[in-house]
Short mmCIF file of C-alpha atoms and ligand atoms in Angstrom, two decimals:
data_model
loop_
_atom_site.label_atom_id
_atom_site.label_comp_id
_atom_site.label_asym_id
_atom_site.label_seq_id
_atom_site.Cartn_x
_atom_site.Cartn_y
_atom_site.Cartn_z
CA UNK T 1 49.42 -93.55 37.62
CA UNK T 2 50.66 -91.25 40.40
CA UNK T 3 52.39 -88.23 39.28
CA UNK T 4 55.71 -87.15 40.31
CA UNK T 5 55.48 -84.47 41.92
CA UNK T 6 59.34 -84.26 42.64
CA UNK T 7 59.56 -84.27 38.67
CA UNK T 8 58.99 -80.84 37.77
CA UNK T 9 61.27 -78.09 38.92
CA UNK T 10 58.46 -75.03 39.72
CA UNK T 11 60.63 -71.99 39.73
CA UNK T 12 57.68 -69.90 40.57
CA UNK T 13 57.33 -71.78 43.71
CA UNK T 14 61.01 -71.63 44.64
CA UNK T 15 60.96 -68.00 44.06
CA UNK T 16 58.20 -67.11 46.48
CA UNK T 17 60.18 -68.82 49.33
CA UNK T 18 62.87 -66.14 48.77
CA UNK T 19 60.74 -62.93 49.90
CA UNK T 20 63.95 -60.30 48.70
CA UNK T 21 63.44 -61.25 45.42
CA UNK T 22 59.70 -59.68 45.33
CA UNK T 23 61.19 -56.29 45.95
CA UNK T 24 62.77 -53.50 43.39
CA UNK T 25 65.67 -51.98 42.32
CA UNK T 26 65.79 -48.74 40.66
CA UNK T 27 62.35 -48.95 39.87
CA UNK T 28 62.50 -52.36 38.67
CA UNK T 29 62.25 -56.02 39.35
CA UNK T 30 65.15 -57.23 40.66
CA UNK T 31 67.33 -59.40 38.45
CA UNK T 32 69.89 -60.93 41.04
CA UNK T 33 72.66 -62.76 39.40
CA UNK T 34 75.62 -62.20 41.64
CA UNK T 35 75.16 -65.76 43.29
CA UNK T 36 78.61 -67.09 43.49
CA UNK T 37 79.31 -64.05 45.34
CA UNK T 38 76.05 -64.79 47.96
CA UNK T 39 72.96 -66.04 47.72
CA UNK T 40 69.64 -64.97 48.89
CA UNK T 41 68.14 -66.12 51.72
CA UNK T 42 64.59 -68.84 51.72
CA UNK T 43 61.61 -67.43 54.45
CA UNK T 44 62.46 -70.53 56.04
CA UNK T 45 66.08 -69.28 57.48
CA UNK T 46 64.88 -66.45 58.15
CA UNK T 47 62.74 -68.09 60.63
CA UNK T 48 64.45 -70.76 62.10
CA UNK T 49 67.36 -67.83 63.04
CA UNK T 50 64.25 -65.99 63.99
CA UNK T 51 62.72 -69.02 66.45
CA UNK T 52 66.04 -69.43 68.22
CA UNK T 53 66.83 -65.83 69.19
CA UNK T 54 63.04 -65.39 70.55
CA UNK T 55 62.72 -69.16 71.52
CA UNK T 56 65.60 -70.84 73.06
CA UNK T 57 68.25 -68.28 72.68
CA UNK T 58 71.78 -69.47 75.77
CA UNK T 59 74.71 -70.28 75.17
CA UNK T 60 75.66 -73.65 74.29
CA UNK T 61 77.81 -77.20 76.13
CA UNK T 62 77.68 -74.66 79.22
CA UNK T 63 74.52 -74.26 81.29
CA UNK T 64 72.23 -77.09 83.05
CA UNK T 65 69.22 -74.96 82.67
CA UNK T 66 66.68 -75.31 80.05
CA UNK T 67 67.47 -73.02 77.51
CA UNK T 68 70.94 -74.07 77.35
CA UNK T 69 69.95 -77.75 76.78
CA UNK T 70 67.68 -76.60 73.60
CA UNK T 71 70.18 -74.48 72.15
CA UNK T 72 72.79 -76.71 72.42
CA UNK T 73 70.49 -79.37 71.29
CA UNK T 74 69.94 -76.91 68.22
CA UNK T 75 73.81 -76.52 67.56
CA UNK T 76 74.50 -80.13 67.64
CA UNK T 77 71.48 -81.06 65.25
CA UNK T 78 73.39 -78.41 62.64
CA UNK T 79 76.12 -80.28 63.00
CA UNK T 80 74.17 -83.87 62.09
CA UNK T 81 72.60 -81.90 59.35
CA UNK T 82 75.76 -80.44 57.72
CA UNK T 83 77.31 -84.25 58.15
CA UNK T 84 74.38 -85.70 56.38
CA UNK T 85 74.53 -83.15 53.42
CA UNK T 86 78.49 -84.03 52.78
CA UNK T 87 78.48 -87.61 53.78
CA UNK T 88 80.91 -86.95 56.36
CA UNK T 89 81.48 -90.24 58.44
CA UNK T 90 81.00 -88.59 61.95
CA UNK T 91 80.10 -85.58 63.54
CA UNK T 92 83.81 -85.35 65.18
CA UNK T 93 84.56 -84.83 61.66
CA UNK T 94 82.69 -81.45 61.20
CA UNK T 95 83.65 -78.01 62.86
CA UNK T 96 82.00 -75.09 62.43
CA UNK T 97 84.37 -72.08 60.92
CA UNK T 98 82.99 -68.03 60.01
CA UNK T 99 83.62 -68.87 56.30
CA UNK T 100 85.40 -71.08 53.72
CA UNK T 101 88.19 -68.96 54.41
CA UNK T 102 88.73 -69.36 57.85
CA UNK T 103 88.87 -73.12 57.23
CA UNK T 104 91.32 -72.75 55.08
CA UNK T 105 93.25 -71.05 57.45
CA UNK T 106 92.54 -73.58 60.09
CA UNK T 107 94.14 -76.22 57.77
CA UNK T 108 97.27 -73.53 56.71
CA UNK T 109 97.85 -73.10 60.60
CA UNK T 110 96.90 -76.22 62.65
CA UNK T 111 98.34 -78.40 59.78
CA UNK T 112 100.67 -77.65 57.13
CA UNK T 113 102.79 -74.99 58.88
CA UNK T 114 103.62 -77.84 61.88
CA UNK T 115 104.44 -80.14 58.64
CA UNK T 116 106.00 -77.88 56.62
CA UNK T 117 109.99 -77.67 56.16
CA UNK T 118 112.20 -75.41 53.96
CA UNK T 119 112.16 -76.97 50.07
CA UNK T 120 108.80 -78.73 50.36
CA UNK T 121 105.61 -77.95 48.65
CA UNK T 122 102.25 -76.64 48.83
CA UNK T 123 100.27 -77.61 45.04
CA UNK T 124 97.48 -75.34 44.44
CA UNK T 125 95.82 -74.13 40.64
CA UNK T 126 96.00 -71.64 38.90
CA UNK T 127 92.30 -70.73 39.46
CA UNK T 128 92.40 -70.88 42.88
CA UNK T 129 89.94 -67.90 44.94
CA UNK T 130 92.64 -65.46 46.88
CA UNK T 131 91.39 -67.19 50.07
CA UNK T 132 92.93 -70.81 48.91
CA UNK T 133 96.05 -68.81 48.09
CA UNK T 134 97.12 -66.46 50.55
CA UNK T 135 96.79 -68.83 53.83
CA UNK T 136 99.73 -71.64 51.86
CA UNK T 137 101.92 -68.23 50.96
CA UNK T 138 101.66 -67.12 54.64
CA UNK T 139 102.53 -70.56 55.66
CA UNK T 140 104.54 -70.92 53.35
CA UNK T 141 106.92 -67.83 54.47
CA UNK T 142 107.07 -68.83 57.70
CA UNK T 143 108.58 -72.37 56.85
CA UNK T 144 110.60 -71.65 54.05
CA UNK T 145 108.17 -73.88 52.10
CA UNK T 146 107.25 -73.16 48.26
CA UNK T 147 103.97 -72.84 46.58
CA UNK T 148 103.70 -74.45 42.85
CA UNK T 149 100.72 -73.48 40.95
CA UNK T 150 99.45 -76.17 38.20
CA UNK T 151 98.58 -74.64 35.36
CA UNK T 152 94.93 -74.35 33.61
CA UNK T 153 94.30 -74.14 29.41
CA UNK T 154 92.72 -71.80 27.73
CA UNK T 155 89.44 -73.09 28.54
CA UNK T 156 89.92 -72.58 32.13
CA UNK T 157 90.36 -76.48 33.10
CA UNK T 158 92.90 -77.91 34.96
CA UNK T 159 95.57 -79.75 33.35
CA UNK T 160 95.42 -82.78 35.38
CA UNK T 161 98.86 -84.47 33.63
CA UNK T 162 100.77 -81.14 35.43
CA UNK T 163 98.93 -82.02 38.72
CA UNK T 164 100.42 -85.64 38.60
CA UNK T 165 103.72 -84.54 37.45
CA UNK T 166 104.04 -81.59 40.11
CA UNK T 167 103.57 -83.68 42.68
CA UNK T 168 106.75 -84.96 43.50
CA UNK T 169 108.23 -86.16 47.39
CA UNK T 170 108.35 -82.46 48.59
CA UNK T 171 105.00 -81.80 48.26
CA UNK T 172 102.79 -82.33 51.58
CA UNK T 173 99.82 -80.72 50.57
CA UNK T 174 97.40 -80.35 47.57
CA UNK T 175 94.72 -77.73 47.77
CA UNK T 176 92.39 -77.05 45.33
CA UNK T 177 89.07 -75.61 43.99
CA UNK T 178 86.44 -77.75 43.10
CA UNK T 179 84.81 -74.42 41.08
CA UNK T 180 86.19 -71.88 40.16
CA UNK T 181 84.07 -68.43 41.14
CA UNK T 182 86.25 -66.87 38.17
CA UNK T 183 85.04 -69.26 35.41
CA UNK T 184 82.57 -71.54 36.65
CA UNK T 185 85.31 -74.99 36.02
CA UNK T 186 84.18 -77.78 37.71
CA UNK T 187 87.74 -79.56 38.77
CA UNK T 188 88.07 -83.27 38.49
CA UNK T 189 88.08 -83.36 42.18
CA UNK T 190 88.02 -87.46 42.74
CA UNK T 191 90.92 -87.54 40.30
CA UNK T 192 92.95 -85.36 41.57
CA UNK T 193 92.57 -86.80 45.20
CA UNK T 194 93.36 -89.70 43.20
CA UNK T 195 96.59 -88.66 42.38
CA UNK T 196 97.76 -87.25 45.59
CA UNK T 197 96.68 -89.85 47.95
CA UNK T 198 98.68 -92.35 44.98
CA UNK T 199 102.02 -90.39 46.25
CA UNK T 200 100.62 -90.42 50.04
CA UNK T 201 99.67 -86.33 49.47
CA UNK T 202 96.63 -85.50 51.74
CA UNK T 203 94.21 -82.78 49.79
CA UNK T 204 92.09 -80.52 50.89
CA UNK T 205 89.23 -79.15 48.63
CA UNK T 206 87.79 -75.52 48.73
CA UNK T 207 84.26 -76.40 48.05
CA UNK T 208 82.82 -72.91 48.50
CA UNK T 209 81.27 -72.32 44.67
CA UNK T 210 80.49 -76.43 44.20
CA UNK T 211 78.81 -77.27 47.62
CA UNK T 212 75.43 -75.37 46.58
CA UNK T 213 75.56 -76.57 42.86
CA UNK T 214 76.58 -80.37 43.24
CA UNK T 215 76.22 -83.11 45.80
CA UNK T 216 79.25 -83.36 47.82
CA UNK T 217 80.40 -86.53 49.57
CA UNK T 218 83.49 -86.74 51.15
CA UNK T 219 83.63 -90.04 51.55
CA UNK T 220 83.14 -91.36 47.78
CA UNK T 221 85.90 -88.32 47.03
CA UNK T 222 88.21 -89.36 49.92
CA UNK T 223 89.26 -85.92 50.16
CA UNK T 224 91.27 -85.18 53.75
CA UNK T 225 89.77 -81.88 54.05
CA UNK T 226 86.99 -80.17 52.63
CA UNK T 227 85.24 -76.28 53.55
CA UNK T 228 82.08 -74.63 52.64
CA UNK T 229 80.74 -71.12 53.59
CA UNK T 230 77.01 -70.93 55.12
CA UNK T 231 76.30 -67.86 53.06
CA UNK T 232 76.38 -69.57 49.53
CA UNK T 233 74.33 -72.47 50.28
CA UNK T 234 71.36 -70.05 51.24
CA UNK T 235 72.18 -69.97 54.96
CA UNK T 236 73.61 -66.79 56.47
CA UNK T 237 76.83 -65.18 56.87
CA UNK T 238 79.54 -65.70 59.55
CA UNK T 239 78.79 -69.75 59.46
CA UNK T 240 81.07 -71.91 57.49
CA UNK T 241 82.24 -75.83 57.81
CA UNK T 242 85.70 -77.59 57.41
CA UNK T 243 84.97 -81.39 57.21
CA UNK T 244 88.60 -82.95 58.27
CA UNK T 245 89.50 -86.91 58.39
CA UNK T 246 88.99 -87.57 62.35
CA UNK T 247 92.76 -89.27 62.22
CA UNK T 248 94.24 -85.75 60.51
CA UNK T 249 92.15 -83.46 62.98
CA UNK T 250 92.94 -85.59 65.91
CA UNK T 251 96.74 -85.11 64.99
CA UNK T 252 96.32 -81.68 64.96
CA UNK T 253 96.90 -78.91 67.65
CA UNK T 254 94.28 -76.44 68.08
CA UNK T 255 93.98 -73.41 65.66
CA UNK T 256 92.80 -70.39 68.03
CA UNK T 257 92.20 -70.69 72.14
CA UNK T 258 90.01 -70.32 74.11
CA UNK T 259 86.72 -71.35 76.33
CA UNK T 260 84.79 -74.37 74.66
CA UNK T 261 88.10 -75.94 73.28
CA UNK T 262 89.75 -77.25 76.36
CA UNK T 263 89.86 -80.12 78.90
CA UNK T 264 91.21 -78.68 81.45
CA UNK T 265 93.37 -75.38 81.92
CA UNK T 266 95.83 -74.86 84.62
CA UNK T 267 98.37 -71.86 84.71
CA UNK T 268 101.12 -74.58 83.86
CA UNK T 269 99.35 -76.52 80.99
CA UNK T 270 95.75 -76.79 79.31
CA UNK T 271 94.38 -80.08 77.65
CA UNK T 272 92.10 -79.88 74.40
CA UNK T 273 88.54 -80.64 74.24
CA UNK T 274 87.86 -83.85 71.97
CA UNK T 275 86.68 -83.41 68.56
CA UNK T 276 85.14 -81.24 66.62
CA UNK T 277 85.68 -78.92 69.96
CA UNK T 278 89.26 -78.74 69.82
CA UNK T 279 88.32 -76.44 66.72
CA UNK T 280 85.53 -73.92 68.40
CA UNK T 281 86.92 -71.73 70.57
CA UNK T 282 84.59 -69.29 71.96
CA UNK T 283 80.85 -68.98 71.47
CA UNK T 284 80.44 -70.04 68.44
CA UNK T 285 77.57 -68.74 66.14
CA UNK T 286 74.66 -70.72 67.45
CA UNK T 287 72.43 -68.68 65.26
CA UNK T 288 74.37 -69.40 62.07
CA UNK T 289 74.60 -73.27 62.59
CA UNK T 290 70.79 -73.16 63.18
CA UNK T 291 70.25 -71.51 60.17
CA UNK T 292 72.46 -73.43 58.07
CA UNK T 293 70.62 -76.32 59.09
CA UNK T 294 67.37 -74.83 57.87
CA UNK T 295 69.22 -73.70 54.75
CA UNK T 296 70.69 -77.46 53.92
CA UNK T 297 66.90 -78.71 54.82
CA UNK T 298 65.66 -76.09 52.29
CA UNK T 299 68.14 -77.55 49.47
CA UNK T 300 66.93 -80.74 50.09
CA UNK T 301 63.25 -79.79 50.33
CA UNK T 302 63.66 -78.64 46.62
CA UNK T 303 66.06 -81.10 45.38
CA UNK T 304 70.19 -80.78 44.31
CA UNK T 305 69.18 -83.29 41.68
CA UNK T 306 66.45 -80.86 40.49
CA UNK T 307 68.54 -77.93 41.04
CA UNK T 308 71.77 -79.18 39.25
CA UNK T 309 69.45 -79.82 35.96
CA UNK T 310 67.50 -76.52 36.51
CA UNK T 311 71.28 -74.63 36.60
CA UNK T 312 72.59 -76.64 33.98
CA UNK T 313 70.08 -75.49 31.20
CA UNK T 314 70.02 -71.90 32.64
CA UNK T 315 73.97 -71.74 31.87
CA UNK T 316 73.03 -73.55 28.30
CA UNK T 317 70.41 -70.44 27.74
CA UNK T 318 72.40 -67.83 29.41
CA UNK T 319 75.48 -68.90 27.18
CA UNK T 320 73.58 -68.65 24.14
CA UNK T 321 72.15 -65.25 25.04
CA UNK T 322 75.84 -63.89 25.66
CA UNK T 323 76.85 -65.68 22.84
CA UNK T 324 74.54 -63.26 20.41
CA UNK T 325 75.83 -60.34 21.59
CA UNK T 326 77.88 -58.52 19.39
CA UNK T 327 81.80 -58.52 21.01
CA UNK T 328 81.04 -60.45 24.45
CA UNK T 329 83.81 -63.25 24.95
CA UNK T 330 82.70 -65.64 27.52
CA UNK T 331 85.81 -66.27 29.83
CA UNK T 332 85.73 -70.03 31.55
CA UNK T 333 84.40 -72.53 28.63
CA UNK T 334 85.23 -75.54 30.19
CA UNK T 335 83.33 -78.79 29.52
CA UNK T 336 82.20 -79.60 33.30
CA UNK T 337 81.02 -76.41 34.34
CA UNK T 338 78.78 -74.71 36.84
CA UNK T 339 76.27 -71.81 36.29
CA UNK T 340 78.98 -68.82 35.97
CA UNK T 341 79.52 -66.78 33.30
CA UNK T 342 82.02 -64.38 32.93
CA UNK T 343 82.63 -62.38 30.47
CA UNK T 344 84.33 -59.56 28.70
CA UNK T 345 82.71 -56.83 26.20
CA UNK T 346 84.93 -55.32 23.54
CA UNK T 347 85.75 -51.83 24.31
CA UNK T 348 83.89 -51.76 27.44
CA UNK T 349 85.61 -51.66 30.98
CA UNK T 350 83.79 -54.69 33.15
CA UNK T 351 82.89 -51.56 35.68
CA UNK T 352 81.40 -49.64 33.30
CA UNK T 353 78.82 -52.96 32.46
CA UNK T 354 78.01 -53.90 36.09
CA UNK T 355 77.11 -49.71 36.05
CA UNK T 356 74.67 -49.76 33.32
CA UNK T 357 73.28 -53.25 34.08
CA UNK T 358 72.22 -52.17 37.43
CA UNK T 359 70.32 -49.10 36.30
CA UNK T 360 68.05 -51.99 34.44
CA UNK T 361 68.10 -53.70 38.18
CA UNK T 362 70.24 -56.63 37.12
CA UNK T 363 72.72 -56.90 39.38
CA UNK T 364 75.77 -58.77 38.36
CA UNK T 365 79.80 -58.61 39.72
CA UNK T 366 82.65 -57.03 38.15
CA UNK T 367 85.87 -57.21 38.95
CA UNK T 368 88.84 -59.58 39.51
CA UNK T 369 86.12 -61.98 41.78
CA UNK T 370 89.30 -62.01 44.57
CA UNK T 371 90.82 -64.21 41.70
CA UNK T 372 93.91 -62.02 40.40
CA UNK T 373 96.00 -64.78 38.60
CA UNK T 374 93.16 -66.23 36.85
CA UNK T 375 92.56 -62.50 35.46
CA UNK T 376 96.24 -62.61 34.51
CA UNK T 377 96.31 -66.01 33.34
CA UNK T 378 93.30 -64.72 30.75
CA UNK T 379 94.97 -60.98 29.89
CA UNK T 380 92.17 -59.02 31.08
CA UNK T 381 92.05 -57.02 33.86
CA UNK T 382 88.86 -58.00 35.43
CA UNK T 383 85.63 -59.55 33.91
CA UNK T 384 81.75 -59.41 34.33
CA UNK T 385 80.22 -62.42 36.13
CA UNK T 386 76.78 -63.23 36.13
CA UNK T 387 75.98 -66.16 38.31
CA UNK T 388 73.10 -68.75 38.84
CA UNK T 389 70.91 -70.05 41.49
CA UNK T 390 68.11 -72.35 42.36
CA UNK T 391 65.89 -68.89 41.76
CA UNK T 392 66.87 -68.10 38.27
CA UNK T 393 64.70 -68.34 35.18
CA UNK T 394 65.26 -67.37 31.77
CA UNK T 395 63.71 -64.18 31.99
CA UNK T 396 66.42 -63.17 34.30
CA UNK T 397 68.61 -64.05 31.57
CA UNK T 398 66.51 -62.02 29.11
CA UNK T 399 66.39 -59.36 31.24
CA UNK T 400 70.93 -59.66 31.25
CA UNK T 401 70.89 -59.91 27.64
CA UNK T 402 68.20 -56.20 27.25
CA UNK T 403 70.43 -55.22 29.31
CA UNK T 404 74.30 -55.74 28.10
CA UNK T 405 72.21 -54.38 24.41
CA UNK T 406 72.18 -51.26 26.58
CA UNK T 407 75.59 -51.38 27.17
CA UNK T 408 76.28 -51.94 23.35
CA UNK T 409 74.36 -48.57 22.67
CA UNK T 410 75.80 -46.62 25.66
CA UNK T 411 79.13 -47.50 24.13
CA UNK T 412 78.19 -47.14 20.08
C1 PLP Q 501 86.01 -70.48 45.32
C2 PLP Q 501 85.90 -69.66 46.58
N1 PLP Q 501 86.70 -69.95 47.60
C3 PLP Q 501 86.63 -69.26 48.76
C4 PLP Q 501 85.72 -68.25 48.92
C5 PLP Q 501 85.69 -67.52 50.23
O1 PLP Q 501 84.44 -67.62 50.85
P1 PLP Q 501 84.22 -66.82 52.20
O2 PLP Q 501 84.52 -65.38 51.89
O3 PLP Q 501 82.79 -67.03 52.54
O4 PLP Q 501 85.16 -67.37 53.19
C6 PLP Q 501 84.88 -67.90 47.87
C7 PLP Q 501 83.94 -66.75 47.99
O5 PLP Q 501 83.65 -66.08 47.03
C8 PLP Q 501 84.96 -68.64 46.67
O6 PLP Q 501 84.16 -68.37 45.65
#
């Protein structure tokens, strides 16, 4: 019989891709479980950013010369490699963004605040990141429009009855996490596009924690809009992607202006570029798309199926090492989760953990994880988060529990 060789998840293997994770902290190995806030980087990014800066480095859709051809070539090939990895339907339906957040904003500006009208309504959760809240309250106060929050238990899931009952014929808009970076809750996200699109509500989904833990496809969700930040699916920083139906983006009048994004300009009137360019004014981040491409390639190379089961028993373990530690409440027990933990440590300020943790060289986050409500929602004023990649083993979660012990004796 031939083996599978796909079978077996070698985290040894998948570690020595990421060369950062060789090096110390404070003396020791490094323990890096602050994922959901970014995570490291394979060789192979590295390199590919590396190739086109001493390779084929122009700007691109301007020059007839050589160079320009290849990079452009480069930046379009991103683009066909991001729409493979979410299923989108075409690549008019993928524009390149900075971050998750700027997407968002995209969507707040080019979108809702044309749609919106004094009295109607913009649904998000109650566990939504700040950057899926502020952009719908800034739109929000320049239409007169409301934002309604549907409430979550005290698991940290989403009550899905309150998402069907609070949206009612004001709301134009549902916009939602489909994880939480607070708790880890994975949302029913095909249900609640379900719901909307049942009372003709078009959704977009902030899929900056799920897109490197899950496979995404827009399609089988039928979400309108969907973003993802470069940085968290292994790629770099200052590349992100809004997926948007073609009919919706089409619709929709540019967000920022600028070179790259127009047909023709004339003092008296300018016409836009057709899609995704309507969206990318200026030179975009060539460099970023071309590593995001290696980056989705990487994921691939070792597997979301293989990853998603390698996370899923690493939260099991890393549950069940919190769980023995004398006064740590895990905060975010929902039944679909991903790899995030947060927690809270009687008579211990979250600051005061990440602190002591590091000296160990386990780095973890503390703080409100640009999440404020869900803090509030949960009565504490921030929490420890220790968060999972493709990278992380069980010693790493070893090395968190030796670690919060410390804590416990700092604090006897
Ligand atoms: C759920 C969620 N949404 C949005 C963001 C914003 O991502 P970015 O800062 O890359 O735009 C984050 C980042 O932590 C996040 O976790």
């Amino acid at each position: 019989m031939i083996p599978d060789v796909r079978a077996a998840f070698d985290v040894e293997r998948v570690r020595a891709d990421f060369p950062i994770l060789s090096r110390t902290v404070r003396g020791r190995r490094l323990v890096y479980l602050d994922n959901a806030a970014t995570t490291q980087k394979p060789a192979s990014v590295v390199d590919a950013i590396s190739r086109y800066y001493t390779g084929i480095n122009a700007n691109v859709h301007r020059g007839v010369h050589e160079l320009s051809e290849l990079a452009t070539d480069a930046y379009e090939r991103a683009r066909e490699r991001v729409r493979a990895y979410f299923n989108a339907g075409s690549r008019r339906e993928v524009v390149f963004t900075r971050n998750a957040t700027e997407g968002i904003n995209l969507v707040a500006h080019a979108f809702a605040r044309p749609l919106l009208k004094p009295g109607d309504e913009v649904l998000i959760s109650a566990m939504e990141h700040h950057s899926n809240i502020v952009p719908w309250q800034l739109a929000c106060a320049a239409t007169g429009a409301q934002l309604v929050v549907a409430p979550i238990s005290d698991d940290g899931e989403l009550d899905l009855s309150a998402v069907d009952r609070l949206i009612g014929p004001r709301t134009r808009l549902v916009a939602m996490t489909h994880m939480s970076n607070a708790l880890g809750t994975v949302t029913p996200a095909a249900d609640i596009v379900r719901l909307a699109h049942a009372k003709g509500v078009p959704v977009l989904l902030d899929g900056s924690q799920a897109a490197y833990h899950m496979p995404v496809d827009v399609r089988a969700l039928d979400v309108d809009f969907y973003v993802a930040t470069g940085h968290k699916l292994y790629g770099p920083t200052g590349i992100g992607v809004l997926y948007g139906r073609a009919s919706l983006l089409g619709e929709m009048e540019p967000f920022l202006g600028g070179g790259d994004m127009i047909a023709s300009v004339t003092f008296q009137r300018s016409t836009w570029n057709e899609l995704p360019y309507k969206f990318e004014a200026g030179t975009p981040h060539i460099a970023g798309a071309i590593g995001l491409h290696a980056a989705l390639d990487y994921i691939d190379s070792v597997g979301l199926d293989r990853i998603v089961e390698h996370e899923r028993s690493l939260l099991e373990y890393g549950t069940a090492v919190l769980q023995n530690i004398p006064g740590v409440r895990i905060i975010g027990t929902a039944r679909s989760k991903g790899s995030i933990l947060s927690f809270v440590m009687d008579g211990v300020h979250p600051h005061d953990i990440g602190t002591i943790v590091d000296r160990e060289g386990v780095a973890i986050r503390t703080g409100h994880h640009c999440a404020q409500p869900v803090m509030e929602r949960f009565g504490v004023p921030a929490t420890a988060r220790a968060s999972l990649a493709m990278y992380n083993t069980t010693a790493d979660l070893d090395a968190l529990g030796d670690a919060l012990a410390r804590v416990r004796e700092v604090f006897a």
